[in-house]
Amino acid sequence: MWSVPASADLSWVAEGKSYERQRLNERPIYLRSVFYMLATTQALNHLYYDYDRIVLPVDLPGPVGHPDAASNDKKTPLDKLKLTARMRFISATTRAVAISILGPFVYAFCIRWVAWPWTVRIARVIWNIQRDSAPPRFPPYHIGLILRSFVAGLMLLCIWEFSNAAFSAYVAQEPLKNGQPLTTDSRDPNGSLLNGLRSKKEIPKTFAFWELLYITQRYTIRKNSIFSEIDRAGGATWAQVLNTSLATIQVITSRIIDFEHPRTSAPQAAQQPQQKVERLPRIVPPIKYGNVISSPSEPTGSREILESTISSMARSHGQSAPISSPISPRAKRAIVYARDKLLTTDQINAINPAGLKSLLSNYVNQFLSTPIIGAPFRQTFERRICRVVLGSPYSQLNITVSAIDSVANLALASLREDQFGTVNKDLPLIIRTFANAIQSVERIIQQMPIHWTDTEFQERGGEGRRIEEVEVILLHLRVYLRQLLQDFGPYALDLGLGQGELKACRDIVGIPT
């Protein structure tokens, strides 16, 4: 706006003849209004398509120690930008064309009558403009100005789209530096890693678990240091890694139990100690004892006469017969006769309470079924099951998968690399945690009721309840539980796993007993 030449005629005031007052130029007002429309459109798209979401890779479980067991997504951020560049450019062009076509109408009917008076008030502080300066008869819809708004809008949208895409691509890079884990350069690499695993913030915690996963898959020296560091403050490194990882898995079962059995808060009266109640001053005589059935004596004093009068009025009001309906039976029969003659059966059913409720329900379902307007008000099965299993307000899919894979990789590698045998005593706890998580997730998938606002849900023989993100969690749990049972099955009883538990775990993953 400030770099355009004078020939573009985008200055705030239009210079007239020497004897004329300066006039406010509407062209820059229109162009800035177009920019506000573009900003509003971009903000709505940003919210609707969740541009803030950073997608981290989640791989299928692979062989422990295999060089390709880690992320197979080797694309650089620049490669990711190139893959989506064409789609983003088309999206920006479509929106710029739409605003160029609809912008003049929106400006004329919604913005002009507000923007012009406010601009006049501000411009009068700087330039000599009349107080009651009226806008031109016609808006400044010149082909050159519309083309300029299209080009400027397209450039602005491209900057927004590609800057957001670049940020998402560079933030989602692997937690490596020069081919090594990020904590390698630290004075205490495992201590820095543990601090990240215990972090309360989502981003450091996510990348710490991601780094732990890479350590268990690629870097043997760092992995062996987790087994060998047994004199660390707060417990052995393996014990601290195990506790933080299993806590991430166990919270799935806790959330499912809380959903199935909601906790009800205790009554407030039971929580607070009973306080001494101060009695109000007595305004009536005490209760009389003795023969209360016999007729009372006649009141003598003025106070007793007043009390007797008020008591008689209250009893007569409470014992009065109920007021009959103001409509006579003959009028009621006439109303019913007229209803039957003038209205059809369908119309009679429609005005009944049940019919009105059904009609309102149909309107609500139609509103909820609309793809754009009704979508935010639908509590879909996918959204509810992900909130219970993966947590809220942000999904913990990557943290949970990294915790499952890391614990399983370390446990499986302990057969060959754990010189001190620190992992053996914790194997029953790992197996039980994996089995309980599988059973809890499977149970909530089958038993979660469908919300009445979820008008688009379809069972499809149970396939409608299979959500991709939840299935990823189940896949990793089953695969690694199966590997643990196969590798440690001969020693399971000696390690402390009961015969019934072992049989139940084998049934969960389909291992014949």
XYZ file of C-alpha atoms in Angstrom:
513
model
C 0.000 0.000 0.000
C 2.788 2.464 0.850
C 5.049 1.444 -2.032
C 2.581 1.837 -4.901
C 3.170 4.734 -7.312
C 1.033 7.851 -7.331
C -0.593 6.713 -10.576
C -2.353 3.942 -8.631
C -4.499 6.608 -6.948
C -4.381 4.968 -3.515
C -3.642 8.045 -1.419
C -6.003 8.823 1.456
C -7.191 12.114 -0.046
C -7.891 13.072 -3.635
C -6.411 16.429 -4.536
C -8.968 18.566 -6.362
C -8.632 22.004 -7.940
C -6.950 24.855 -6.111
C -10.211 26.339 -4.891
C -11.712 22.989 -3.786
C -11.441 21.253 -0.457
C -9.650 17.950 -0.227
C -11.877 14.902 -0.684
C -11.490 11.516 0.968
C -10.400 8.800 -1.477
C -12.492 5.642 -1.233
C -10.119 3.402 -3.199
C -7.736 2.660 -0.288
C -10.744 2.071 1.990
C -12.059 -0.579 -0.386
C -8.649 -2.222 -0.805
C -8.094 -2.440 2.958
C -11.619 -3.823 3.380
C -10.696 -6.582 0.932
C -7.650 -7.376 3.071
C -9.882 -7.658 6.156
C -12.160 -10.046 4.238
C -9.142 -12.151 3.276
C -7.956 -12.220 6.890
C -11.390 -13.342 8.096
C -11.533 -16.072 5.451
C -8.045 -17.288 6.313
C -8.870 -17.352 10.034
C -11.999 -19.444 9.443
C -10.049 -21.887 7.253
C -7.308 -22.003 9.858
C -9.799 -23.073 12.513
C -11.911 -25.380 10.369
C -8.982 -27.318 8.847
C -6.906 -27.200 12.052
C -3.800 -25.558 10.571
C -2.201 -25.581 14.034
C -1.982 -29.360 14.010
C 1.557 -30.723 13.687
C 1.532 -34.264 12.323
C 4.349 -36.422 13.685
C 5.084 -39.786 12.050
C 3.689 -42.898 13.726
C 5.282 -46.062 12.313
C 4.187 -49.646 12.396
C 5.928 -51.783 15.026
C 9.014 -53.415 13.554
C 11.851 -55.720 14.643
C 13.844 -54.426 17.598
C 17.243 -53.052 16.629
C 16.458 -53.119 12.911
C 17.923 -50.041 11.176
C 14.584 -49.311 9.519
C 12.545 -49.810 12.665
C 12.487 -46.071 13.242
C 10.652 -43.562 11.153
C 10.585 -44.342 7.476
C 9.697 -40.762 6.604
C 13.063 -39.500 5.330
C 11.663 -36.462 3.547
C 13.224 -33.122 4.412
C 11.020 -30.143 5.286
C 11.709 -28.702 1.835
C 10.508 -31.931 0.200
C 7.304 -31.792 2.254
C 6.717 -28.210 1.159
C 7.181 -29.165 -2.492
C 4.607 -31.955 -2.158
C 1.906 -29.591 -0.880
C 2.917 -26.439 -2.820
C 0.561 -27.013 -5.747
C -2.430 -27.774 -3.514
C -1.802 -24.723 -1.346
C -1.386 -22.431 -4.360
C -4.674 -23.656 -5.844
C -6.417 -23.109 -2.503
C -5.038 -19.565 -2.217
C -6.007 -18.760 -5.812
C -9.547 -20.035 -5.299
C -10.042 -17.874 -2.232
C -8.524 -14.807 -3.900
C -10.860 -15.184 -6.901
C -13.871 -15.652 -4.616
C -13.057 -12.524 -2.609
C -12.457 -10.525 -5.811
C -15.931 -11.465 -7.060
C -17.870 -11.271 -3.796
C -15.855 -8.461 -2.245
C -17.635 -5.585 -4.019
C -21.037 -6.844 -2.872
C -19.903 -7.423 0.727
C -18.272 -3.991 0.812
C -21.310 -2.189 -0.592
C -23.904 -3.811 1.688
C -21.971 -4.529 4.906
C -18.774 -2.508 5.233
C -19.094 0.784 3.365
C -21.645 2.430 5.646
C -19.412 1.717 8.661
C -15.939 2.235 7.180
C -16.625 5.594 5.516
C -17.807 7.597 8.618
C -14.983 6.273 10.788
C -12.390 7.055 8.140
C -13.780 10.577 7.810
C -13.464 11.151 11.577
C -9.831 10.046 11.549
C -8.932 11.906 8.344
C -10.339 15.223 9.635
C -7.594 15.242 12.271
C -4.929 15.405 9.552
C -6.566 16.894 6.459
C -9.072 19.666 5.832
C -12.154 17.532 5.134
C -15.768 18.473 5.696
C -17.443 16.994 8.750
C -20.497 15.844 6.792
C -18.516 14.552 3.838
C -20.746 11.998 2.089
C -19.400 8.980 0.200
C -19.510 9.017 -3.596
C -22.665 7.884 -5.250
C -21.057 4.704 -6.576
C -18.282 2.630 -4.949
C -14.875 2.692 -6.684
C -15.364 -0.509 -8.674
C -12.766 -0.017 -11.385
C -11.350 -3.031 -13.210
C -7.819 -1.950 -12.334
C -8.605 -1.767 -8.622
C -10.300 -5.170 -8.649
C -7.309 -6.733 -10.433
C -4.976 -5.085 -7.948
C -7.029 -6.480 -5.049
C -6.849 -9.960 -6.611
C -3.054 -9.877 -7.070
C -2.405 -8.423 -3.615
C -4.824 -10.878 -2.024
C -3.221 -13.839 -3.793
C 0.242 -12.816 -2.611
C -1.003 -12.333 0.938
C -2.757 -15.715 1.016
C 0.328 -17.468 -0.388
C 2.471 -15.901 2.355
C 0.041 -17.123 5.021
C -0.287 -20.624 3.559
C 3.393 -21.309 2.939
C 4.634 -19.745 6.185
C 2.240 -21.975 8.150
C 3.266 -25.044 6.123
C 6.971 -24.270 6.594
C 6.552 -23.907 10.354
C 4.697 -27.237 10.617
C 7.279 -29.029 8.455
C 10.335 -27.764 10.354
C 8.836 -28.313 13.817
C 8.002 -31.945 12.962
C 11.659 -32.900 12.330
C 13.224 -35.844 14.139
C 14.785 -35.096 17.578
C 18.313 -35.574 16.203
C 21.353 -33.339 15.851
C 24.131 -34.382 13.499
C 22.670 -37.879 13.422
C 22.680 -38.234 17.225
C 19.948 -37.757 19.866
C 19.452 -34.176 21.027
C 20.594 -34.934 24.589
C 23.947 -36.400 23.485
C 25.782 -33.082 23.954
C 24.424 -32.667 27.477
C 26.637 -33.193 30.529
C 24.153 -35.818 31.725
C 22.390 -37.183 28.615
C 20.079 -39.594 30.425
C 19.301 -37.020 33.107
C 18.224 -34.508 30.454
C 16.160 -37.221 28.803
C 14.404 -38.047 32.081
C 13.616 -34.373 32.656
C 11.938 -34.278 29.248
C 9.955 -37.443 29.967
C 8.644 -35.934 33.204
C 7.855 -32.549 31.662
C 4.382 -31.112 32.174
C 4.395 -29.421 28.756
C 3.230 -31.362 25.742
C 5.932 -30.412 23.221
C 9.048 -31.235 25.330
C 7.413 -34.426 26.567
C 6.460 -35.546 23.055
C 9.959 -35.032 21.662
C 11.552 -36.651 24.730
C 9.536 -39.849 24.211
C 10.307 -39.688 20.490
C 14.029 -39.454 21.294
C 13.729 -42.360 23.743
C 12.145 -44.438 20.980
C 15.043 -43.687 18.626
C 17.556 -44.547 21.363
C 15.964 -47.976 21.858
C 15.941 -48.629 18.111
C 19.182 -47.154 16.760
C 21.750 -46.275 19.428
C 23.080 -49.306 21.289
C 25.496 -47.410 23.537
C 22.801 -45.073 24.869
C 20.440 -48.003 25.263
C 22.982 -49.958 27.333
C 23.542 -46.912 29.532
C 19.876 -47.072 30.552
C 20.468 -50.613 31.880
C 23.815 -49.885 33.535
C 23.049 -46.643 35.419
C 21.760 -48.068 38.709
C 23.071 -45.450 41.164
C 21.253 -42.370 39.838
C 19.503 -40.053 42.282
C 15.815 -40.961 42.390
C 16.408 -44.557 41.357
C 17.985 -46.448 38.494
C 17.622 -44.966 35.022
C 15.670 -48.026 33.865
C 13.251 -47.724 36.796
C 12.575 -44.045 36.092
C 12.117 -44.652 32.366
C 9.782 -47.554 33.135
C 7.670 -45.561 35.606
C 7.146 -42.601 33.286
C 6.382 -44.824 30.301
C 3.977 -47.141 32.118
C 2.218 -44.140 33.665
C 1.489 -42.911 30.141
C -0.031 -46.298 29.260
C -1.892 -46.782 32.537
C -3.622 -43.416 32.210
C -5.556 -44.900 29.264
C -7.163 -47.443 31.575
C -7.810 -44.748 34.194
C -9.604 -42.505 31.698
C -11.749 -45.403 30.507
C -12.718 -46.330 34.081
C -13.591 -42.700 34.848
C -15.793 -42.597 31.746
C -17.571 -45.843 32.627
C -18.013 -44.915 36.300
C -18.166 -41.125 36.646
C -17.136 -39.861 40.032
C -19.893 -38.045 41.890
C -18.842 -35.345 44.301
C -19.850 -35.873 47.923
C -22.682 -33.698 49.261
C -21.493 -30.336 50.372
C -23.032 -30.818 53.776
C -20.980 -33.960 54.334
C -17.720 -32.269 53.273
C -18.081 -29.250 55.567
C -18.206 -29.574 59.352
C -21.572 -28.874 60.856
C -21.734 -25.326 62.122
C -23.673 -24.165 65.133
C -26.916 -22.521 64.050
C -27.910 -19.420 65.954
C -31.599 -19.487 66.855
C -33.809 -16.580 65.905
C -35.853 -14.849 68.597
C -39.149 -16.603 69.351
C -42.161 -14.823 67.887
C -44.867 -17.400 68.739
C -45.714 -19.055 72.030
C -44.180 -22.456 72.784
C -45.877 -25.705 71.799
C -48.626 -26.704 74.140
C -48.488 -30.111 75.734
C -51.382 -32.145 77.095
C -54.802 -32.763 75.571
C -54.448 -31.160 72.140
C -57.569 -32.884 70.725
C -60.106 -31.072 72.873
C -61.514 -27.808 71.588
C -59.351 -24.821 72.533
C -60.578 -22.248 74.955
C -61.888 -18.932 73.715
C -59.154 -16.297 73.200
C -59.210 -13.516 75.731
C -56.343 -11.141 75.067
C -55.876 -9.009 71.944
C -52.794 -10.990 70.877
C -54.628 -14.323 71.228
C -57.590 -12.973 69.228
C -55.236 -11.897 66.397
C -53.462 -15.274 66.391
C -56.805 -17.130 66.279
C -58.062 -15.007 63.368
C -54.908 -15.541 61.268
C -54.920 -19.284 62.039
C -58.566 -19.632 60.969
C -57.904 -17.787 57.695
C -54.884 -19.966 56.891
C -56.797 -23.214 57.610
C -59.788 -22.134 55.568
C -57.552 -21.269 52.603
C -55.668 -24.555 52.762
C -58.847 -26.649 53.096
C -60.843 -24.899 50.386
C -62.100 -26.931 47.481
C -60.022 -26.828 44.268
C -61.072 -24.309 41.658
C -62.991 -25.959 38.862
C -62.095 -25.452 35.231
C -63.548 -22.223 33.776
C -64.587 -24.135 30.639
C -67.897 -25.924 30.994
C -68.291 -29.540 29.843
C -70.563 -28.383 27.010
C -67.879 -25.985 25.739
C -65.299 -28.768 25.922
C -67.470 -31.034 23.796
C -67.927 -28.210 21.280
C -64.151 -27.703 21.024
C -63.555 -31.420 20.467
C -66.344 -31.543 17.828
C -64.875 -28.536 15.973
C -61.380 -30.042 16.108
C -62.579 -33.315 14.616
C -64.480 -31.531 11.831
C -61.869 -28.943 10.849
C -58.574 -30.863 11.292
C -57.382 -34.065 9.718
C -55.929 -36.927 11.705
C -52.388 -35.981 10.701
C -52.942 -32.385 11.796
C -54.348 -33.509 15.149
C -51.344 -35.749 15.704
C -48.994 -32.918 14.703
C -50.298 -30.520 17.366
C -50.146 -33.113 20.128
C -47.153 -32.827 22.523
C -45.663 -36.020 21.092
C -46.117 -34.730 17.546
C -44.541 -31.380 18.356
C -41.615 -33.139 19.984
C -41.155 -35.373 16.925
C -41.324 -32.374 14.592
C -38.737 -30.484 16.645
C -36.519 -33.570 16.690
C -36.643 -33.780 12.898
C -35.617 -30.132 12.565
C -32.734 -30.613 15.004
C -31.527 -33.709 13.125
C -31.637 -31.843 9.831
C -29.596 -29.017 11.354
C -27.040 -31.445 12.789
C -26.749 -33.236 9.431
C -25.615 -30.113 7.590
C -21.923 -30.551 6.698
C -20.559 -27.153 7.783
C -23.025 -25.508 10.179
C -24.071 -28.621 12.079
C -20.651 -30.296 12.253
C -19.339 -28.318 15.286
C -22.421 -29.331 17.313
C -22.117 -33.078 16.639
C -20.456 -35.229 19.276
C -19.239 -37.926 16.939
C -18.187 -41.370 18.092
C -14.681 -40.798 16.721
C -14.239 -37.588 18.679
C -15.574 -39.072 21.932
C -13.582 -42.319 21.766
C -10.385 -40.419 20.964
C -11.010 -38.057 23.883
C -11.305 -41.012 26.262
C -8.472 -43.177 24.911
C -5.991 -40.550 23.699
C -6.743 -37.733 26.137
C -7.868 -34.148 25.744
C -7.606 -31.333 24.781
C -4.649 -32.610 22.722
C -4.185 -36.148 21.486
C -1.380 -38.101 23.146
C -1.093 -40.621 20.314
C 2.613 -40.022 19.644
C 3.531 -40.028 23.335
C 1.608 -43.252 23.970
C 2.994 -45.091 20.937
C 6.563 -44.020 21.766
C 6.109 -45.154 25.383
C 4.763 -48.575 24.319
C 7.510 -49.178 21.763
C 10.311 -47.922 24.026
C 9.373 -50.085 27.019
C 8.885 -53.132 24.799
C 12.180 -52.580 22.948
C 14.110 -52.219 26.195
C 12.459 -55.294 27.715
C 13.146 -57.432 24.640
C 16.740 -56.193 24.389
C 17.369 -56.991 28.057
C 17.699 -60.686 27.203
C 21.051 -59.941 25.542
C 22.180 -56.563 26.882
C 21.009 -56.256 30.519
C 24.118 -57.342 32.405
C 22.720 -56.575 35.866
C 19.293 -58.165 35.374
C 17.420 -55.001 36.352
C 14.584 -55.613 33.895
C 13.546 -59.140 34.867
C 11.667 -58.189 38.029
C 9.550 -55.643 36.125
C 8.447 -57.908 33.275
C 5.197 -59.079 34.976
C 4.203 -55.439 35.522
C 4.860 -54.611 31.852
C 2.845 -57.588 30.613
C -0.064 -56.855 32.967
C -0.118 -53.175 31.943
C -0.211 -54.046 28.244
C -2.941 -56.674 28.747
C -5.116 -54.379 30.900
C -4.806 -51.569 28.363
C -5.877 -53.863 25.499
C -8.891 -55.167 27.413
C -9.975 -51.674 28.498
C -9.735 -50.204 24.993
C -11.588 -53.138 23.436
C -14.328 -52.854 26.056
C -14.889 -49.118 25.583
C -14.985 -49.527 21.804
C -17.812 -52.051 22.037
C -19.758 -50.474 24.907
C -19.529 -46.721 24.353
C -23.058 -45.453 23.567
C -23.695 -43.364 20.484
C -24.526 -39.733 21.305
C -27.890 -38.508 20.049
C -26.210 -35.678 18.087
C -24.102 -38.132 16.050
C -26.500 -38.339 13.110
C -23.844 -39.587 10.669
C -22.755 -42.668 12.627
C -23.177 -46.068 10.961
C -22.351 -49.375 12.618
C -21.517 -51.271 9.385
C -21.179 -54.538 11.253
C -18.955 -53.022 13.928
C -16.578 -51.370 11.459
C -18.014 -47.951 12.294
C -16.544 -48.277 15.791
C -13.035 -48.900 14.491
C -11.196 -45.572 14.635
C -7.764 -45.354 13.013
C -5.909 -43.645 15.871
C -7.324 -46.028 18.481
C -6.516 -49.022 16.261
C -2.889 -47.831 16.083
C -2.671 -48.010 19.889
C -4.192 -51.500 19.904
C -1.858 -52.683 17.154
C 1.283 -51.624 19.026
C 0.031 -53.105 22.298
C -0.866 -56.460 20.705
C 2.310 -56.808 18.644
C 4.671 -56.106 21.525
C 2.661 -58.101 24.059
C 2.862 -61.042 21.699
C 6.642 -60.639 21.345
C 7.087 -60.384 25.108
C 5.067 -63.547 25.692
C 6.958 -65.426 23.001
C 10.417 -64.408 24.257
C 9.742 -64.564 28.007
C 7.032 -67.230 28.003
C 9.308 -70.061 29.249
C 10.418 -67.885 32.207
C 7.086 -66.170 32.922
C 6.183 -68.357 35.912
C 9.626 -67.951 37.456
C 9.452 -64.183 37.019
C 6.204 -63.936 39.034
C 3.445 -64.168 36.445
C 0.623 -66.504 37.488
C -0.574 -69.405 35.368
C -4.039 -67.864 34.965
C -2.586 -64.475 34.025
C -0.300 -66.064 31.468
C -3.200 -67.961 29.877
C -5.364 -64.825 29.788
C -2.587 -62.802 28.147
C -2.055 -65.510 25.539
C -5.772 -65.488 24.747
C -5.731 -61.709 24.267
C -3.106 -61.851 21.514
C -4.228 -65.198 20.076
C -1.285 -67.406 21.109
C -2.414 -71.027 21.461
C -1.844 -72.440 24.929
